[in-house]
XYZ file of C-alpha atoms in Angstrom:
709
model
C -12.016 -2.867 27.261
C -13.600 -5.280 24.757
C -12.529 -8.974 24.740
C -10.383 -9.737 21.607
C -11.276 -12.493 19.380
C -8.789 -15.669 20.270
C -6.230 -16.280 17.750
C -6.683 -20.053 17.790
C -10.490 -19.618 16.970
C -9.800 -18.104 13.324
C -10.976 -20.713 11.003
C -8.237 -21.929 8.406
C -5.797 -19.318 7.205
C -2.828 -21.629 7.736
C -0.206 -19.518 6.103
C -1.276 -16.371 7.727
C -1.162 -17.753 11.249
C 2.019 -19.565 10.562
C 3.684 -16.386 9.315
C 2.457 -14.431 12.371
C 3.715 -17.118 14.690
C 7.191 -17.420 13.209
C 7.532 -13.628 13.840
C 6.406 -14.067 17.501
C 9.026 -16.873 17.815
C 11.860 -14.561 16.101
C 10.953 -10.841 15.754
C 14.247 -10.689 13.608
C 12.160 -12.193 10.585
C 11.043 -8.681 9.935
C 7.164 -8.705 10.102
C 4.471 -9.785 7.887
C 2.487 -8.223 4.906
C -1.029 -9.697 4.569
C -2.482 -9.345 1.208
C -5.902 -10.203 0.254
C -9.641 -9.369 -0.249
C -11.984 -7.854 2.379
C -13.629 -9.883 4.971
C -11.006 -12.632 5.343
C -9.840 -12.200 9.056
C -6.780 -10.315 8.267
C -7.075 -7.665 10.839
C -8.681 -10.269 13.307
C -5.737 -12.561 13.297
C -3.275 -9.621 13.608
C -4.964 -7.920 16.522
C -5.131 -11.399 18.172
C -1.579 -12.018 18.081
C -0.456 -9.823 20.893
C -2.099 -12.156 23.338
C 0.406 -14.679 22.339
C 3.494 -12.979 23.020
C 5.313 -13.172 26.182
C 5.338 -10.391 28.581
C 7.890 -7.643 28.404
C 10.288 -6.768 31.061
C 10.488 -2.975 31.450
C 12.097 -0.277 33.694
C 9.269 1.202 35.840
C 7.951 4.633 34.505
C 9.901 4.481 31.398
C 7.711 5.710 28.472
C 10.031 4.048 26.192
C 9.937 0.531 27.279
C 13.562 0.253 28.071
C 14.627 -3.341 29.261
C 16.005 -3.362 32.998
C 18.906 -5.608 31.951
C 20.136 -3.409 29.137
C 18.412 0.158 29.150
C 18.868 2.427 26.283
C 21.692 5.001 27.087
C 19.900 7.545 24.952
C 16.642 7.128 26.410
C 14.771 10.591 26.953
C 13.497 9.275 30.153
C 17.171 8.096 31.390
C 19.557 7.579 32.513
C 18.198 4.447 34.255
C 19.875 3.178 37.317
C 20.105 -0.428 38.502
C 16.891 -1.715 40.018
C 14.143 -4.112 39.868
C 12.209 -4.252 36.642
C 8.493 -4.610 36.077
C 6.564 -6.644 33.374
C 3.605 -5.817 31.127
C 1.942 -7.509 28.261
C 3.566 -6.821 24.865
C 1.747 -4.063 23.025
C 0.003 -3.884 19.669
C -0.064 -0.407 18.312
C -2.265 0.515 15.354
C -1.062 3.354 13.115
C -4.157 4.986 11.429
C -3.680 5.796 7.798
C -4.600 9.310 8.201
C -2.140 9.824 11.325
C 0.142 12.908 11.397
C 3.908 12.899 11.478
C 3.857 14.041 15.168
C 1.422 11.256 16.191
C 3.817 8.689 14.712
C 7.169 9.942 15.856
C 6.082 12.350 18.796
C 6.301 15.977 19.226
C 8.355 18.646 21.096
C 6.907 21.403 22.901
C 8.515 24.184 20.605
C 7.451 26.996 22.864
C 9.388 25.481 25.870
C 12.235 24.416 23.648
C 12.857 27.928 22.517
C 12.063 29.936 25.745
C 13.598 27.512 28.309
C 15.696 25.014 26.414
C 13.842 22.168 27.785
C 13.411 18.916 25.684
C 9.768 18.398 26.579
C 8.959 15.528 24.422
C 5.628 13.751 23.967
C 6.331 10.175 22.677
C 4.470 8.947 19.474
C 3.219 5.426 18.210
C 6.883 4.467 17.343
C 7.792 4.715 21.049
C 4.631 2.808 22.173
C 5.438 -0.018 19.640
C 8.893 -0.491 20.889
C 9.260 -4.142 21.738
C 5.881 -5.018 20.613
C 3.868 -4.987 17.312
C 3.027 -1.885 14.954
C 0.177 -2.578 12.939
C -0.766 -0.794 9.864
C -4.290 -1.561 8.422
C -4.444 -0.674 4.508
C -0.750 -0.010 4.669
C -0.754 0.661 0.841
C -2.771 3.700 1.401
C -0.333 5.164 4.078
C 1.039 8.625 2.940
C 4.624 8.827 1.597
C 6.164 10.961 4.433
C 4.873 8.346 6.990
C 6.184 5.627 4.833
C 9.708 7.363 4.918
C 9.631 7.514 8.563
C 8.640 3.909 8.944
C 11.389 2.905 6.543
C 14.025 4.954 8.550
C 12.876 3.463 12.033
C 12.687 -0.075 10.674
C 16.385 0.263 9.262
C 18.037 1.843 12.339
C 15.879 0.406 15.215
C 15.452 4.191 16.416
C 13.504 7.087 15.840
C 14.822 10.595 15.506
C 12.953 13.778 16.134
C 14.371 17.036 14.966
C 13.079 20.447 15.579
C 15.162 23.494 14.661
C 18.417 22.180 16.337
C 16.527 20.323 19.316
C 16.907 16.649 18.838
C 15.599 13.571 20.500
C 16.388 9.981 19.917
C 14.857 6.881 21.129
C 14.768 3.031 20.450
C 11.977 1.768 18.212
C 12.304 -1.843 17.397
C 8.967 -3.368 16.547
C 7.330 -6.157 14.587
C 5.750 -4.608 11.634
C 2.656 -6.012 10.421
C 0.561 -4.619 7.533
C -2.660 -5.591 5.765
C -3.828 -4.425 2.340
C -6.061 -5.043 -0.167
C -4.267 -5.132 -3.766
C -7.531 -3.872 -5.417
C -6.720 -0.328 -3.654
C -3.184 0.042 -5.074
C 0.193 -1.357 -4.353
C 3.144 -0.578 -1.894
C 6.129 1.276 -2.751
C 9.048 -1.359 -3.576
C 11.112 0.131 -0.636
C 8.386 -0.584 1.969
C 7.319 -3.738 0.240
C 10.949 -5.044 0.832
C 11.085 -4.176 4.604
C 8.280 -6.786 5.354
C 10.059 -10.169 5.991
C 7.312 -12.450 5.031
C 4.000 -11.939 2.810
C 0.994 -14.060 2.662
C -2.082 -14.107 0.262
C -5.425 -14.787 1.964
C -8.782 -15.548 0.411
C -12.131 -16.500 1.828
C -12.832 -20.299 1.569
C -15.320 -21.455 -1.216
C -15.999 -24.579 0.948
C -19.714 -24.148 2.265
C -18.703 -26.303 5.444
C -15.912 -23.827 6.293
C -18.090 -20.769 5.733
C -20.663 -22.164 7.899
C -18.204 -22.646 10.701
C -16.926 -18.992 10.174
C -20.383 -17.757 10.702
C -21.206 -19.793 13.762
C -18.003 -18.744 15.615
C -18.561 -14.985 14.695
C -22.187 -15.255 16.070
C -21.088 -17.080 19.121
C -18.506 -14.465 19.804
C -20.799 -11.507 19.399
C -23.341 -13.020 21.804
C -20.874 -13.624 24.418
C -17.320 -12.349 23.896
C -15.974 -13.362 27.346
C -17.573 -16.516 27.397
C -16.370 -17.250 23.740
C -12.774 -16.301 24.748
C -12.957 -18.518 27.752
C -13.758 -21.902 25.704
C -10.705 -21.099 23.724
C -8.358 -20.126 26.775
C -6.713 -23.636 26.826
C -5.832 -23.581 23.249
C -4.476 -19.963 23.618
C -2.379 -21.184 26.528
C -1.021 -24.124 24.601
C 0.127 -21.795 21.742
C 1.424 -19.185 23.993
C 3.532 -21.846 25.696
C 4.766 -23.310 22.449
C 6.001 -19.756 21.470
C 7.979 -19.438 24.572
C 9.649 -22.952 24.127
C 10.322 -22.153 20.574
C 11.967 -18.893 21.530
C 14.145 -20.771 24.110
C 15.150 -23.290 21.479
C 15.891 -20.755 18.847
C 19.477 -20.156 19.774
C 20.284 -23.759 19.698
C 19.077 -24.359 15.999
C 21.845 -25.164 13.692
C 21.756 -23.802 10.025
C 23.958 -26.042 8.293
C 25.934 -25.463 4.995
C 23.482 -27.412 2.993
C 20.701 -25.245 4.220
C 22.534 -22.167 3.477
C 23.300 -23.475 -0.078
C 19.696 -24.254 -0.472
C 18.823 -20.510 0.480
C 21.297 -18.980 -1.653
C 20.683 -21.141 -4.721
C 16.955 -20.359 -4.363
C 17.269 -16.591 -4.229
C 19.746 -16.660 -7.170
C 17.432 -18.973 -9.240
C 14.480 -16.587 -8.858
C 16.719 -13.512 -9.469
C 15.798 -11.880 -6.281
C 17.435 -8.377 -5.998
C 19.842 -7.750 -3.104
C 20.838 -9.986 0.008
C 17.908 -9.092 2.195
C 15.869 -12.231 0.958
C 18.734 -14.527 1.796
C 19.004 -13.191 5.364
C 15.177 -13.184 5.889
C 14.823 -16.758 4.480
C 17.693 -17.931 6.801
C 15.911 -16.378 9.861
C 12.476 -17.864 8.769
C 13.747 -21.305 8.314
C 15.665 -21.393 11.662
C 12.248 -20.096 13.341
C 10.267 -22.853 11.390
C 12.752 -25.382 12.781
C 12.389 -23.997 16.206
C 8.509 -23.896 15.947
C 8.747 -27.661 15.095
C 10.759 -28.515 17.915
C 14.037 -29.261 15.967
C 17.425 -28.095 16.363
C 18.538 -28.606 12.717
C 17.254 -26.670 9.595
C 15.653 -29.187 6.990
C 14.914 -28.747 3.345
C 11.139 -28.404 4.140
C 11.775 -25.538 6.235
C 13.855 -23.769 3.586
C 11.015 -24.506 1.171
C 8.476 -23.092 3.436
C 10.592 -19.970 4.148
C 10.797 -19.390 0.319
C 7.167 -19.441 0.033
C 6.852 -16.799 2.519
C 9.806 -14.588 1.926
C 10.210 -14.589 -1.874
C 6.885 -13.927 -3.645
C 6.828 -10.249 -3.094
C 10.519 -9.714 -3.640
C 10.595 -10.961 -7.174
C 7.958 -8.572 -8.791
C 9.825 -6.637 -11.564
C 7.101 -4.087 -12.142
C 3.656 -3.328 -10.402
C 1.908 -5.310 -13.122
C 3.633 -8.642 -12.302
C 1.585 -11.039 -10.333
C 3.095 -12.031 -6.962
C 3.737 -15.629 -6.564
C 6.461 -18.324 -6.879
C 6.784 -21.375 -9.437
C 6.850 -24.247 -6.829
C 7.892 -26.836 -9.433
C 11.006 -24.556 -10.137
C 11.473 -24.236 -6.240
C 11.593 -28.109 -5.731
C 13.971 -28.512 -8.812
C 16.424 -26.126 -7.124
C 16.043 -27.670 -3.721
C 16.448 -31.155 -4.949
C 19.991 -30.314 -5.997
C 20.954 -30.126 -2.227
C 20.055 -33.064 -0.151
C 19.561 -32.598 3.574
C 22.448 -33.281 5.911
C 21.869 -36.287 8.321
C 20.116 -34.574 11.458
C 21.739 -34.952 14.699
C 19.520 -36.288 17.683
C 16.694 -34.057 18.108
C 14.017 -33.868 20.442
C 10.515 -35.362 19.358
C 9.359 -33.179 16.408
C 6.049 -31.025 16.898
C 3.467 -31.498 14.180
C 4.164 -30.138 11.017
C 4.509 -26.392 11.114
C 2.380 -25.963 7.987
C -0.677 -27.566 9.652
C -3.025 -25.864 12.305
C -0.965 -25.136 15.267
C -3.787 -25.392 17.708
C -6.388 -28.065 18.503
C -9.997 -27.143 18.907
C -11.567 -27.705 22.428
C -13.761 -30.320 20.915
C -12.058 -32.015 17.842
C -10.072 -29.078 16.588
C -11.003 -25.608 15.344
C -11.579 -27.047 11.624
C -14.402 -29.324 13.072
C -17.590 -27.880 11.701
C -19.589 -29.563 14.413
C -17.366 -28.088 17.276
C -19.190 -26.434 20.223
C -17.889 -22.977 19.694
C -20.012 -22.077 16.547
C -18.747 -18.672 15.901
C -16.561 -16.660 13.341
C -14.010 -13.872 13.135
C -14.887 -10.368 13.713
C -14.107 -9.753 10.134
C -16.018 -12.472 8.768
C -12.614 -14.584 8.624
C -12.761 -17.401 6.267
C -10.181 -20.034 5.415
C -7.788 -20.647 2.688
C -9.004 -23.700 0.302
C -7.662 -27.055 1.150
C -4.079 -28.047 0.187
C -3.633 -28.064 -3.599
C -6.077 -25.184 -4.394
C -4.476 -21.777 -4.196
C -6.184 -18.413 -3.954
C -6.170 -18.444 -7.871
C -8.168 -21.541 -7.882
C -10.775 -20.255 -5.272
C -11.594 -16.838 -6.570
C -14.541 -16.122 -8.892
C -13.744 -13.681 -11.701
C -12.635 -10.424 -10.391
C -13.802 -8.666 -13.509
C -17.370 -8.975 -14.872
C -15.741 -9.093 -18.258
C -14.105 -12.382 -17.159
C -17.717 -14.009 -16.763
C -19.094 -16.454 -19.172
C -21.202 -14.787 -21.888
C -24.369 -16.136 -20.585
C -23.481 -15.227 -16.848
C -25.719 -12.424 -15.256
C -22.479 -10.665 -14.471
C -21.400 -10.410 -17.949
C -21.461 -6.731 -19.387
C -23.769 -6.592 -22.485
C -21.517 -6.006 -25.586
C -23.109 -4.122 -28.332
C -23.835 -6.080 -31.601
C -22.041 -5.623 -34.793
C -25.099 -3.521 -35.957
C -24.956 -1.328 -33.107
C -21.262 -0.748 -33.408
C -21.283 -0.103 -37.038
C -18.858 -2.769 -37.583
C -17.607 -6.202 -36.187
C -15.713 -6.211 -32.727
C -12.113 -7.296 -32.990
C -10.194 -9.310 -30.473
C -7.906 -7.732 -27.989
C -4.445 -7.385 -28.697
C -1.525 -7.391 -26.572
C 0.293 -4.090 -25.483
C 3.737 -3.189 -26.791
C 6.658 -2.980 -24.691
C 6.112 0.065 -22.123
C 8.746 2.780 -22.120
C 9.660 5.669 -19.781
C 7.433 8.691 -20.582
C 7.973 12.476 -19.875
C 5.898 13.978 -16.825
C 2.683 15.391 -17.371
C 1.668 17.549 -14.785
C -1.110 19.992 -13.673
C -0.283 23.667 -13.772
C -0.676 25.831 -10.647
C -0.255 25.120 -7.136
C -2.533 22.429 -5.525
C -3.132 21.049 -1.952
C -3.938 17.535 -2.715
C -2.579 14.172 -1.340
C 1.145 13.846 -1.242
C 2.626 12.348 -4.426
C 5.081 13.066 -7.072
C 3.410 14.605 -9.959
C 2.190 18.381 -9.667
C 3.510 21.314 -7.523
C 1.463 21.629 -4.197
C 1.602 22.901 -0.727
C 2.759 19.994 1.481
C 3.968 19.164 4.965
C 7.236 18.237 3.391
C 9.635 19.858 0.827
C 11.398 23.180 0.447
C 10.378 25.930 2.695
C 8.819 28.884 0.790
C 7.403 30.972 3.596
C 5.947 31.346 6.814
C 2.299 31.749 8.439
C 0.404 31.562 11.759
C -0.210 28.071 12.619
C -3.875 27.034 11.939
C -3.653 24.243 14.604
C -0.858 22.305 16.398
C 2.558 23.679 15.272
C 4.621 21.133 13.190
C 7.268 22.799 11.409
C 8.471 25.980 12.988
C 10.090 28.858 10.879
C 12.646 30.004 13.257
C 13.596 33.185 11.631
C 9.982 34.433 11.217
C 9.208 33.446 14.880
C 12.216 35.395 16.208
C 11.227 38.363 14.016
C 7.747 38.230 15.403
C 8.869 38.211 18.964
C 11.786 40.798 18.823
C 9.668 43.916 18.990
C 8.173 42.855 22.200
C 11.028 41.955 24.279
C 11.243 45.267 26.297
C 7.438 45.268 27.006
C 7.614 41.727 28.032
C 10.365 42.688 30.549
C 13.072 40.464 29.163
C 16.063 40.668 31.572
C 18.238 37.569 30.588
C 19.839 36.308 27.402
C 16.861 34.084 26.141
C 14.091 35.494 24.100
C 10.524 35.790 25.788
C 8.453 33.697 23.457
C 4.763 33.705 23.464
C 2.399 31.390 21.504
C 1.364 34.199 19.154
C 4.897 34.609 18.044
C 5.322 30.980 16.740
C 5.360 30.920 12.918
C 4.478 27.666 10.882
C 6.874 27.040 7.736
C 5.053 26.774 4.521
C 6.409 24.244 2.249
C 6.219 23.223 -1.398
C 6.424 19.719 -2.660
C 4.459 17.452 -4.912
C 1.057 15.839 -4.915
C -0.626 12.989 -6.642
C -3.388 13.698 -9.179
C -6.162 11.794 -10.677
C -5.201 10.629 -14.102
C -8.371 9.903 -16.332
C -7.628 8.010 -19.490
C -9.988 8.495 -22.229
C -9.040 5.722 -24.722
C -10.372 5.543 -28.274
C -11.311 1.748 -29.079
C -13.133 2.222 -32.312
C -12.406 0.617 -35.726
C -10.162 3.407 -36.764
C -7.776 2.408 -34.052
C -8.174 -1.210 -34.776
C -5.051 -2.014 -36.974
C -3.239 -4.546 -34.839
C 0.116 -2.873 -34.720
C -1.459 0.311 -34.166
C -3.576 -0.432 -31.241
C -0.697 -2.529 -29.807
C 1.486 0.756 -29.783
C -1.519 2.515 -28.240
C -1.830 0.089 -25.353
C 1.741 0.212 -24.788
C 1.773 3.846 -24.547
C -1.107 3.852 -22.082
C 0.538 1.242 -20.052
C 3.828 3.341 -20.081
C 1.512 6.184 -18.743
C 0.057 3.911 -16.085
C 3.523 2.888 -14.870
C 4.323 6.651 -14.397
C 1.069 7.002 -12.457
C 1.941 4.228 -10.264
C 5.396 5.672 -9.552
C 3.919 9.047 -8.998
C 1.279 7.755 -6.612
C -1.770 8.882 -8.650
C -5.192 7.625 -8.757
C -6.241 6.522 -12.148
C -9.544 5.901 -13.996
C -10.197 4.470 -17.618
C -13.008 5.583 -20.007
C -13.394 3.797 -23.343
C -15.522 4.588 -26.277
C -16.411 2.518 -29.319
C -19.448 1.682 -31.478
C -22.512 3.572 -29.946
C -21.289 4.698 -26.504
C -18.602 5.240 -24.121
C -18.303 3.364 -20.856
C -16.490 3.724 -17.606
C -14.179 0.810 -17.743
C -12.611 1.433 -14.412
C -13.863 4.009 -11.747
C -11.133 6.216 -10.256
C -8.875 4.012 -7.932
C -5.395 3.652 -6.583
C -5.118 0.178 -8.083
C -3.040 0.823 -11.398
C -2.926 -2.983 -11.538
C -6.674 -2.920 -12.118
C -6.343 -0.465 -15.050
C -3.802 -2.402 -16.592
C -5.957 -5.536 -16.372
C -8.844 -3.629 -18.148
C -6.570 -2.213 -20.648
C -5.238 -5.647 -21.772
C -8.748 -6.962 -22.259
C -10.159 -3.869 -24.302
C -11.661 -4.987 -27.662
C -11.814 -2.733 -30.635
C -14.058 -2.097 -33.469
C -17.133 -0.006 -34.633
C -17.703 3.738 -35.070
C -16.007 6.468 -32.981
C -18.195 8.257 -30.493
C -15.716 10.770 -29.181
C -18.177 13.359 -28.130
C -19.874 10.845 -25.810
C -16.430 9.731 -24.641
C -15.441 13.368 -23.439
C -19.001 13.776 -21.872
C -18.521 10.428 -19.878
C -15.148 11.866 -18.628
C -16.831 15.227 -17.572
C -19.403 13.250 -15.663
C -16.632 11.077 -13.892
C -14.549 14.164 -13.056
C -17.528 15.863 -11.818
C -18.489 13.102 -9.222
C -14.874 12.674 -8.211
C -14.622 16.246 -7.533
C -17.284 15.896 -4.918
C -15.610 12.927 -3.357
C -12.092 14.099 -3.260
C -12.127 18.004 -3.912
C -8.368 18.379 -3.339
C -7.128 16.003 -5.828
C -6.676 17.720 -9.118
C -7.479 15.936 -12.471
C -5.350 15.318 -15.445
C -7.171 14.277 -18.563
C -5.346 12.166 -21.140
C -7.255 11.548 -24.232
C -5.767 8.801 -26.484
C -7.363 9.064 -29.962
C -6.704 9.982 -33.714
C -9.384 12.651 -33.352
C -11.850 11.047 -35.745
C -15.539 11.611 -34.484
C -18.030 9.431 -36.702
C -20.903 8.896 -34.154
C -22.839 11.059 -31.668
C -24.322 8.029 -29.963
C -27.406 8.569 -27.960
C -26.930 12.198 -27.691
C -27.471 12.648 -31.549
C -26.498 15.495 -33.769
C -23.335 16.224 -35.851
C -20.411 14.106 -34.291
C -17.672 16.682 -34.919
C -19.845 19.465 -33.277
C -20.665 17.474 -30.364
C -16.964 16.528 -29.649
C -16.026 20.463 -29.990
C -18.600 21.439 -27.468
C -17.704 18.361 -25.155
C -14.075 19.520 -25.108
C -14.877 23.257 -24.571
C -16.965 22.023 -21.699
C -14.004 20.201 -19.910
C -11.802 23.327 -20.651
C -14.313 25.535 -18.894
C -14.253 23.317 -15.827
C -10.507 23.870 -15.633
C -9.564 20.191 -16.488
C -5.979 20.181 -17.587
C -5.760 17.996 -20.657
C -3.143 16.421 -22.861
C -4.251 14.541 -26.225
C -1.933 11.686 -27.335
C -2.233 11.762 -31.083
C -2.645 8.344 -32.485
C -2.868 9.172 -36.233
C -0.397 7.679 -38.575
C 0.311 7.399 -42.046
C 1.717 9.956 -44.917
C -1.663 11.867 -44.762
C -2.444 13.563 -41.523
C -5.794 15.365 -40.869
C -4.656 17.087 -37.624
C -7.934 16.411 -36.007
C -6.373 15.479 -32.674
C -4.478 18.897 -32.669
C -7.882 20.674 -33.098
C -9.360 18.623 -30.361
C -6.276 19.482 -28.060
C -7.030 23.319 -28.912
C -10.583 23.026 -27.916
C -9.464 21.114 -24.653
C -6.955 23.921 -23.935
C -3.959 21.588 -23.908
C -1.274 20.278 -26.095
C -1.231 17.361 -28.292
C 1.567 14.815 -28.535
C 2.324 12.139 -30.850
C 2.971 8.357 -29.713
C 6.681 8.694 -30.362
C 6.845 12.125 -28.955
C 5.613 10.747 -25.657
C 8.872 8.988 -25.012
C 10.981 10.820 -22.567
C 13.986 10.842 -24.748
C 11.949 12.576 -27.660
C 9.368 14.624 -26.117
C 12.106 17.559 -25.356
C 9.931 19.147 -22.742
C 6.837 19.707 -24.750
C 4.562 18.600 -21.960
C 6.697 19.335 -18.931
C 3.507 21.320 -17.821
C 0.008 20.854 -19.219
C -1.383 24.403 -19.375
C -4.870 25.508 -19.756
C -5.451 28.395 -22.134
C -8.172 30.234 -20.201
C -8.853 31.166 -16.569
C -10.773 28.223 -15.170
C -12.970 27.534 -12.055
C -10.104 25.068 -10.803
C -7.891 28.158 -10.971
C -10.009 30.101 -8.859
C -10.272 27.094 -6.357
C -6.465 26.860 -6.270
C -6.339 30.679 -5.646
C -9.080 30.544 -2.788
C -7.195 27.457 -1.192
C -4.036 29.784 -1.156
């Protein structure tokens, strides 16, 4: 077994370490969600936390970690009699993004359950994580059905496994820790709210701290055991402090003033529900215990708000997480602290680094350990500079005009007209659902019909691997003709493995929604472009809710460009849309050809995810770009090429005015999909026109769907 990187050796990341330690002191806080860019020691710190947790008393031989003093009466390995218990280290269990349902909750031996009536149950990861840590890296990429199971277990503190009338239940109380890169997509609001605390992490931009990270990393790689040994004293100190804080926690007093501060803060920031108040109360109590105090002070409430509220006040996926600290201070100043009672000598401020380095502290760049976190873990900037102050522009479009990262913008002569400044999007609205026809087998989502592991049962088939969803009637039907030959004598059926039938189910899948947006001069009227952006933003919100991947192609002037490669981050698409300039000629044909190329490459990367093309244009084509030729003929050929590849399409017709040329309708006919106006895109006026986007001809994608069937 490899030697883990010491928790106390992680450079900086004060908020991250504090949030993890508060959950170690009080697991009732509810876990931590760590958001940040790659390479910032997120995983390193989480994996190192388990070494700081106290040992767990368990019933010997119990696979479900029952406590000897209070065993679970419904434990599948029970009942447990009185007797001495054993102790083991607290576990940290990792849930892979691609795990199956049975791997998470456990599996029953269906054959033995049917033939013998025996509950032969193999525990899953939820059982392993009971009374420990359940860690989900890239939690935002977790499949919906696994998220539903996590939500149920987190809410009830137990896991239920049901297989055709055979039921198993076991306790599953764990500390849920997730890490994610927001660029890869956001979390469902239901799961987001289940995390007690959230922290934003970013790599330090201070050269001295970055040097220290590299030193410690290299030192750890050269001699993991020796590196861990040099930090063992600091690890022991933090472990002892966690134990002392746990012992002090029941004595911490949460006064009326602190409760008023918590309630006023949650109300002032308009947080939905009451979970935020409860989490803040538990966090403030844990902060006081961690500081060695028995009274909760205003500083504890303030720190608790900064950790517990940012992810709970987002109104839509495009709102940036965060908290207005000036407003927070204004609210808290209305309620002065109560006079504290006699407390033990306070520990150092909980917002500071909880551990000293072996030679001047872990922040000492000249310390003897000279290494770095396995993730290249960096440090947050010094106090006063948040992640927003430390990060360089995330988008090359944000770079200065003379920066080498800044994309070259075509000149007015190349555009055929001057560039106009970007306009703000109109208020988004609820759209009708656009879906791909046929039956897919893509990633679970909420848009198009697909064969999935969950949904309504539509039939039965022989299992292709491990049986997960038994079709009882089909299994009995397959076994019935062979009972006499198998020598059946009793009441039970004689079931063989070949008799088992897997239920086939139909649910919904997520799609790749590729937006092709006309940004030419004909779209440049400010009110018109604002309405267009509002419509695309509305469709992006819909894509977020339906768990789609999205991409963005724009065209203007002399060429089309891929503004955003296909991604799960709808936020990134909205940011690109907000900055989209307009002006110049209309290279509609090159825009469609760019979309064809993007979809071709994405089909190779993710062949099971079916695309939906949304073209937002007035249908005018005034430039063929570098391709040359007649712009209208190029547009028609490009559209027919997409239709021949089986791409389901819809055209959002942006033409306005009393005289309408109907060019967008002609484009939709070439694409083999419907056209809908901006007003008709609204859910209350579309009247089912694009309930299903249907292609006009038999396509290769249809053949692919039938072969997969």
